[in-house]
Amino acid sequence: MPKIEIVSYSGTGNTTKLAEIIAQASGGRVWSLPHDGAAKPDMWEALDDADAILFGSPTYMGGPAWQFKRFADASSGRWEKRGWQDKLAGGFTASGSTNGDKGECLSYFITLANQHGMIWASLGQGSPPSRDNPDSATNWTGANGGVMAIAGRGGFPEGDLKSATAYGARIKALASRFQS
């Protein structure tokens, strides 16, 4: 079984819900960053030992929350030693609006993974072939870089939950190729 670690920050609990759905489908473990963004030593050890690391944050003002950015900045020691080189990477984000510049948040994660020399796993899901996609369809918003979910007051649309589940299964399948 591949070692899949999921590190995320959640301000309202929505990103944590996505992390848990992806973890259930991938067999991964969720590490929630605290409100000060400071990662604990046991989390760093688990990430260093992982076959795959997934990044998650709500999209705030077109990027990840500052708590996630603190974690990313603190990963520079691993970057310097190439500690995460060739690990599988992926990501997910949520915001309250249909767009909310979630693609920019995923681009941040992709850049972080690239700086570490990681191998990014795209969403790997086509989108429905119509502009009238129901929100119950998998990848109904047409994401490519990772899971982009819309967090409304009633939770996530069914299609976002399907996408997160399918992405978790994809990560598990891909990570099995990267086992240490």
mmCIF file of C-alpha atoms in Angstrom, residues 32-174:
data_model
loop_
_atom_site.group_PDB
_atom_site.id
_atom_site.type_symbol
_atom_site.label_atom_id
_atom_site.label_comp_id
_atom_site.label_asym_id
_atom_site.label_seq_id
_atom_site.Cartn_x
_atom_site.Cartn_y
_atom_site.Cartn_z
ATOM 1 C CA SER A 32 -4.610 19.416 9.244
ATOM 2 C CA LEU A 33 -2.498 22.507 9.696
ATOM 3 C CA PRO A 34 -3.389 24.449 12.838
ATOM 4 C CA HIS A 35 -4.650 28.028 12.692
ATOM 5 C CA ASP A 36 -1.102 29.327 13.144
ATOM 6 C CA GLY A 37 0.102 27.242 10.165
ATOM 7 C CA ALA A 38 2.961 25.662 12.123
ATOM 8 C CA ALA A 39 3.508 22.023 11.151
ATOM 9 C CA LYS A 40 4.463 19.545 13.852
ATOM 10 C CA PRO A 41 7.634 17.375 13.621
ATOM 11 C CA ASP A 42 5.678 14.109 13.225
ATOM 12 C CA MET A 43 3.929 15.542 10.170
ATOM 13 C CA TRP A 44 7.258 16.482 8.577
ATOM 14 C CA GLU A 45 8.553 12.943 9.216
ATOM 15 C CA ALA A 46 5.461 11.413 7.603
ATOM 16 C CA LEU A 47 5.738 13.700 4.566
ATOM 17 C CA ASP A 48 9.421 12.855 4.168
ATOM 18 C CA ASP A 49 8.547 9.140 4.200
ATOM 19 C CA ALA A 50 5.549 9.428 1.841
ATOM 20 C CA ASP A 51 5.225 8.140 -1.697
ATOM 21 C CA ALA A 52 2.702 10.896 -2.438
ATOM 22 C CA ILE A 53 1.903 14.269 -0.851
ATOM 23 C CA LEU A 54 -1.312 16.133 -1.574
ATOM 24 C CA PHE A 55 -1.752 19.817 -0.805
ATOM 25 C CA GLY A 56 -5.071 21.428 0.124
ATOM 26 C CA SER A 57 -6.263 24.880 1.087
ATOM 27 C CA PRO A 58 -9.278 27.064 0.613
ATOM 28 C CA THR A 59 -8.751 29.694 -2.044
ATOM 29 C CA TYR A 60 -8.514 33.055 -0.321
ATOM 30 C CA MET A 61 -7.948 36.152 -2.462
ATOM 31 C CA GLY A 62 -6.725 34.085 -5.424
ATOM 32 C CA GLY A 63 -4.293 31.822 -3.594
ATOM 33 C CA PRO A 64 -3.875 29.477 -0.649
ATOM 34 C CA ALA A 65 -4.533 30.616 2.910
ATOM 35 C CA TRP A 66 -1.543 32.171 4.678
ATOM 36 C CA GLN A 67 -1.446 29.169 7.016
ATOM 37 C CA PHE A 68 -0.713 26.906 4.068
ATOM 38 C CA LYS A 69 1.830 29.401 2.737
ATOM 39 C CA ARG A 70 3.614 29.255 6.111
ATOM 40 C CA PHE A 71 3.839 25.479 5.745
ATOM 41 C CA ALA A 72 5.085 25.823 2.157
ATOM 42 C CA ASP A 73 7.742 28.339 3.191
ATOM 43 C CA ALA A 74 8.839 26.024 6.004
ATOM 44 C CA SER A 75 9.319 23.206 3.469
ATOM 45 C CA SER A 76 12.354 25.027 2.048
ATOM 46 C CA GLY A 77 14.725 22.813 4.059
ATOM 47 C CA ARG A 78 13.336 19.808 2.194
ATOM 48 C CA TRP A 79 13.711 21.736 -1.066
ATOM 49 C CA GLU A 80 17.361 22.488 -0.346
ATOM 50 C CA LYS A 81 18.125 18.795 0.308
ATOM 51 C CA ARG A 82 15.798 17.593 -2.492
ATOM 52 C CA GLY A 83 13.974 15.554 0.147
ATOM 53 C CA TRP A 84 10.717 15.342 -1.817
ATOM 54 C CA GLN A 85 12.335 14.799 -5.214
ATOM 55 C CA ASP A 86 10.313 12.427 -7.439
ATOM 56 C CA LYS A 87 7.425 12.012 -4.988
ATOM 57 C CA LEU A 88 3.939 12.144 -6.456
ATOM 58 C CA ALA A 89 2.071 15.388 -5.718
ATOM 59 C CA GLY A 90 -1.503 16.571 -6.128
ATOM 60 C CA GLY A 91 -3.873 19.157 -4.787
ATOM 61 C CA PHE A 92 -7.349 20.427 -4.103
ATOM 62 C CA THR A 93 -9.083 23.645 -3.159
ATOM 63 C CA ALA A 94 -12.501 25.091 -2.439
ATOM 64 C CA SER A 95 -14.097 28.498 -2.330
ATOM 65 C CA GLY A 96 -17.598 29.836 -2.032
ATOM 66 C CA SER A 97 -17.937 30.980 -5.632
ATOM 67 C CA THR A 98 -18.049 29.128 -8.923
ATOM 68 C CA ASN A 99 -14.655 30.446 -9.999
ATOM 69 C CA GLY A 100 -13.085 32.267 -7.080
ATOM 70 C CA ASP A 101 -9.717 32.012 -8.833
ATOM 71 C CA LYS A 102 -9.327 28.424 -7.599
ATOM 72 C CA GLY A 103 -7.105 27.718 -10.598
ATOM 73 C CA GLU A 104 -4.562 30.179 -9.186
ATOM 74 C CA CYS A 105 -4.489 28.264 -5.905
ATOM 75 C CA LEU A 106 -3.883 24.990 -7.748
ATOM 76 C CA SER A 107 -1.173 26.707 -9.800
ATOM 77 C CA TYR A 108 0.525 27.670 -6.539
ATOM 78 C CA PHE A 109 0.486 24.016 -5.442
ATOM 79 C CA ILE A 110 1.824 22.894 -8.829
ATOM 80 C CA THR A 111 4.666 25.420 -8.610
ATOM 81 C CA LEU A 112 5.469 24.295 -5.052
ATOM 82 C CA ALA A 113 5.586 20.668 -6.209
ATOM 83 C CA ASN A 114 7.741 21.579 -9.209
ATOM 84 C CA GLN A 115 10.209 23.451 -7.008
ATOM 85 C CA HIS A 116 10.556 20.311 -4.906
ATOM 86 C CA GLY A 117 11.097 18.180 -8.025
ATOM 87 C CA MET A 118 7.842 16.315 -7.456
ATOM 88 C CA ILE A 119 5.648 14.748 -10.147
ATOM 89 C CA TRP A 120 2.205 16.385 -10.355
ATOM 90 C CA ALA A 121 -0.926 14.254 -10.764
ATOM 91 C CA SER A 122 -3.587 16.097 -12.737
ATOM 92 C CA LEU A 123 -7.262 15.559 -12.007
ATOM 93 C CA GLY A 124 -7.433 13.124 -14.923
ATOM 94 C CA GLN A 125 -11.168 13.635 -15.421
ATOM 95 C CA GLY A 126 -12.858 14.921 -18.529
ATOM 96 C CA SER A 127 -15.641 17.421 -18.068
ATOM 97 C CA PRO A 128 -19.196 16.952 -19.298
ATOM 98 C CA PRO A 129 -19.528 18.099 -22.927
ATOM 99 C CA SER A 130 -22.006 20.916 -22.319
ATOM 100 C CA ARG A 131 -22.102 24.385 -20.837
ATOM 101 C CA ASP A 132 -25.291 23.272 -19.117
ATOM 102 C CA ASN A 133 -23.510 20.738 -16.915
ATOM 103 C CA PRO A 134 -25.540 19.837 -13.860
ATOM 104 C CA ASP A 135 -23.616 20.224 -10.609
ATOM 105 C CA SER A 136 -24.221 16.515 -9.998
ATOM 106 C CA ALA A 137 -21.836 15.604 -12.842
ATOM 107 C CA THR A 138 -18.257 14.596 -12.073
ATOM 108 C CA ASN A 139 -15.905 17.512 -12.776
ATOM 109 C CA TRP A 140 -18.869 19.674 -13.771
ATOM 110 C CA THR A 141 -16.723 22.829 -13.592
ATOM 111 C CA GLY A 142 -14.069 21.476 -15.976
ATOM 112 C CA ALA A 143 -11.024 21.470 -13.675
ATOM 113 C CA ASN A 144 -7.729 19.937 -14.807
ATOM 114 C CA GLY A 145 -4.987 20.621 -12.258
ATOM 115 C CA GLY A 146 -6.735 19.072 -9.254
ATOM 116 C CA VAL A 147 -10.034 19.159 -7.407
ATOM 117 C CA MET A 148 -11.778 22.544 -7.491
ATOM 118 C CA ALA A 149 -14.903 22.496 -5.335
ATOM 119 C CA ILE A 150 -17.586 25.038 -4.560
ATOM 120 C CA ALA A 151 -18.347 25.233 -0.856
ATOM 121 C CA GLY A 152 -21.890 26.488 -0.419
ATOM 122 C CA ARG A 153 -23.895 26.798 2.765
ATOM 123 C CA GLY A 154 -25.400 23.377 2.158
ATOM 124 C CA GLY A 155 -22.047 21.704 1.556
ATOM 125 C CA PHE A 156 -20.581 20.676 -1.785
ATOM 126 C CA PRO A 157 -22.457 19.862 -4.989
ATOM 127 C CA GLU A 158 -22.652 16.143 -5.684
ATOM 128 C CA GLY A 159 -20.336 16.439 -8.687
ATOM 129 C CA ASP A 160 -17.549 17.952 -6.556
ATOM 130 C CA LEU A 161 -17.788 15.033 -4.129
ATOM 131 C CA LYS A 162 -17.630 12.579 -7.044
ATOM 132 C CA SER A 163 -14.553 14.367 -8.421
ATOM 133 C CA ALA A 164 -12.805 14.262 -5.028
ATOM 134 C CA THR A 165 -13.538 10.540 -4.682
ATOM 135 C CA ALA A 166 -12.313 9.779 -8.209
ATOM 136 C CA TYR A 167 -9.183 11.881 -7.638
ATOM 137 C CA GLY A 168 -8.407 9.951 -4.459
ATOM 138 C CA ALA A 169 -8.681 6.680 -6.398
ATOM 139 C CA ARG A 170 -6.411 8.105 -9.133
ATOM 140 C CA ILE A 171 -3.822 9.162 -6.557
ATOM 141 C CA LYS A 172 -3.853 5.680 -5.034
ATOM 142 C CA ALA A 173 -3.338 4.044 -8.439
ATOM 143 C CA LEU A 174 -0.556 6.430 -9.425
#
